[in-house]
Amino acid sequence: MDLKVPITITDELTDEVIASTGLLNLASGAIGNIAYTDYDPDARGLPFESEDYEFTSGMLSNAGKDVEFKIEVNRVTGEYSVSASELLEIKVRAAALFAGVSGKDLLAKAGGGAAGGSTPPPGGGRYH
């Protein structure tokens, strides 16, 4: 399944902040469909090509709650993405913030939830 969520992207330059929107693929971490707000990349070039480019961040929002994260920019290909570890962090933080699920609960469910006494006692599995 290909699950993409809308995000806000911020490219930080020394004296300017360039805003855009895009779609974050929650399976791969790839970001596509980038649309700049009040910025013409054809006339000015892509933000990361500027000499005073500093970094790029993203924000996932839902019902007035936000999760901010770091975006990696491949300066050779121009692709925006989120690293695997950052993507996991986004999912855990979003679940906690948006659904009220704790990161610990989410990880326990993802790992099969081994708590609950399914290990047999010493002595062949019988209580004496």
GROMACS .gro file of C-alpha atoms in nm:
model
  128
    1MET     CA    1   0.000   0.000   0.000
    2ASP     CA    2   0.122   0.346  -0.091
    3LEU     CA    3   0.024   0.584   0.191
    4LYS     CA    4   0.111   0.949   0.129
    5VAL     CA    5   0.031   1.232   0.367
    6PRO     CA    6   0.041   1.607   0.300
    7ILE     CA    7   0.322   1.798   0.470
    8THR     CA    8   0.450   2.153   0.489
    9ILE     CA    9   0.813   2.200   0.387
   10THR     CA   10   1.040   2.484   0.497
   11ASP     CA   11   1.372   2.554   0.324
   12GLU     CA   12   1.584   2.777   0.547
   13LEU     CA   13   1.827   3.021   0.388
   14THR     CA   14   2.035   3.273   0.581
   15ASP     CA   15   1.792   3.562   0.528
   16GLU     CA   16   1.486   3.389   0.383
   17VAL     CA   17   1.244   3.108   0.455
   18ILE     CA   18   1.088   2.935   0.154
   19ALA     CA   19   0.761   2.752   0.216
   20SER     CA   20   0.615   2.471   0.011
   21THR     CA   21   0.388   2.171   0.040
   22GLY     CA   22   0.445   1.811  -0.059
   23LEU     CA   23   0.344   1.451  -0.005
   24LEU     CA   24   0.541   1.226   0.233
   25ASN     CA   25   0.533   0.855   0.149
   26LEU     CA   26   0.506   0.685   0.490
   27ALA     CA   27   0.637   0.356   0.348
   28SER     CA   28   0.955   0.483   0.179
   29GLY     CA   29   1.021   0.830   0.323
   30ALA     CA   30   1.024   0.984  -0.026
   31ILE     CA   31   0.873   1.330  -0.067
   32GLY     CA   32   0.709   1.432  -0.391
   33ASN     CA   33   0.459   1.673  -0.546
   34ILE     CA   34   0.643   1.974  -0.406
   35ALA     CA   35   0.459   2.301  -0.474
   36TYR     CA   36   0.627   2.627  -0.367
   37THR     CA   37   0.436   2.916  -0.211
   38ASP     CA   38   0.531   3.260  -0.347
   39TYR     CA   39   0.857   3.126  -0.494
   40ASP     CA   40   0.947   3.060  -0.858
   41PRO     CA   41   1.211   2.786  -0.885
   42ASP     CA   42   1.232   2.832  -1.264
   43ALA     CA   43   1.344   3.192  -1.220
   44ARG     CA   44   1.543   3.160  -0.895
   45GLY     CA   45   1.662   2.798  -0.894
   46LEU     CA   46   1.581   2.541  -0.630
   47PRO     CA   47   1.623   2.663  -0.270
   48PHE     CA   48   1.904   2.419  -0.186
   49GLU     CA   49   2.105   2.549  -0.483
   50SER     CA   50   2.140   2.889  -0.316
   51GLU     CA   51   2.478   2.973  -0.160
   52ASP     CA   52   2.308   3.066   0.166
   53TYR     CA   53   2.098   2.746   0.196
   54GLU     CA   54   2.109   2.609   0.552
   55PHE     CA   55   1.860   2.321   0.601
   56THR     CA   56   1.513   2.185   0.525
   57SER     CA   57   1.246   2.075   0.770
   58GLY     CA   58   0.895   1.939   0.741
   59MET     CA   59   0.576   1.945   0.939
   60LEU     CA   60   0.291   1.696   0.952
   61SER     CA   61  -0.028   1.852   1.091
   62ASN     CA   62  -0.360   1.714   1.205
   63ALA     CA   63  -0.641   1.887   1.395
   64GLY     CA   64  -0.417   2.172   1.510
   65LYS     CA   65  -0.137   1.940   1.627
   66ASP     CA   66   0.202   1.931   1.454
   67VAL     CA   67   0.498   1.695   1.424
   68GLU     CA   68   0.816   1.863   1.297
   69PHE     CA   69   1.100   1.664   1.139
   70LYS     CA   70   1.424   1.693   0.944
   71ILE     CA   71   1.421   1.652   0.566
   72GLU     CA   72   1.725   1.524   0.378
   73VAL     CA   73   1.797   1.696   0.044
   74ASN     CA   74   1.999   1.518  -0.222
   75ARG     CA   75   2.172   1.816  -0.379
   76VAL     CA   76   2.271   1.613  -0.687
   77THR     CA   77   1.925   1.476  -0.778
   78GLY     CA   78   1.710   1.741  -0.608
   79GLU     CA   79   1.511   1.474  -0.424
   80TYR     CA   80   1.368   1.541  -0.080
   81SER     CA   81   1.330   1.250   0.162
   82VAL     CA   82   1.322   1.142   0.524
   83SER     CA   83   1.575   0.891   0.660
   84ALA     CA   84   1.449   0.553   0.785
   85SER     CA   85   1.518   0.642   1.150
   86GLU     CA   86   1.350   0.983   1.113
   87LEU     CA   87   1.050   0.817   0.943
   88LEU     CA   88   1.008   0.577   1.237
   89GLU     CA   89   1.031   0.871   1.478
   90ILE     CA   90   0.766   1.060   1.278
   91LYS     CA   91   0.530   0.761   1.295
   92VAL     CA   92   0.578   0.714   1.670
   93ARG     CA   93   0.540   1.086   1.746
   94ALA     CA   94   0.239   1.121   1.514
   95ALA     CA   95   0.066   0.822   1.674
   96ALA     CA   96   0.123   0.967   2.019
   97LEU     CA   97   0.015   1.316   1.924
   98PHE     CA   98  -0.274   1.246   1.689
   99ALA     CA   99  -0.421   0.929   1.836
  100GLY     CA  100  -0.316   0.949   2.200
  101VAL     CA  101  -0.110   0.629   2.169
  102SER     CA  102   0.220   0.625   2.356
  103GLY     CA  103   0.537   0.540   2.169
  104LYS     CA  104   0.596   0.253   2.415
  105ASP     CA  105   0.252   0.104   2.341
  106LEU     CA  106   0.304   0.139   1.966
  107LEU     CA  107   0.643  -0.034   1.978
  108ALA     CA  108   0.506  -0.313   2.201
  109LYS     CA  109   0.227  -0.383   1.952
  110ALA     CA  110   0.469  -0.371   1.659
  111GLY     CA  111   0.698  -0.623   1.832
  112GLY     CA  112   0.422  -0.874   1.901
  113GLY     CA  113   0.360  -0.776   2.262
  114ALA     CA  114   0.550  -1.058   2.437
  115ALA     CA  115   0.426  -0.952   2.780
  116GLY     CA  116   0.169  -1.172   2.943
  117GLY     CA  117   0.333  -1.484   3.086
  118SER     CA  118   0.341  -1.712   2.783
  119THR     CA  119   0.670  -1.870   2.895
  120PRO     CA  120   0.619  -2.206   3.070
  121PRO     CA  121   0.747  -2.231   3.426
  122PRO     CA  122   1.057  -2.439   3.508
  123GLY     CA  123   0.996  -2.810   3.542
  124GLY     CA  124   0.827  -2.900   3.215
  125GLY     CA  125   0.542  -2.654   3.216
  126ARG     CA  126   0.348  -2.793   3.511
  127TYR     CA  127   0.290  -2.619   3.840
  128HIS     CA  128   0.350  -2.828   4.152
   0.00000   0.00000   0.00000
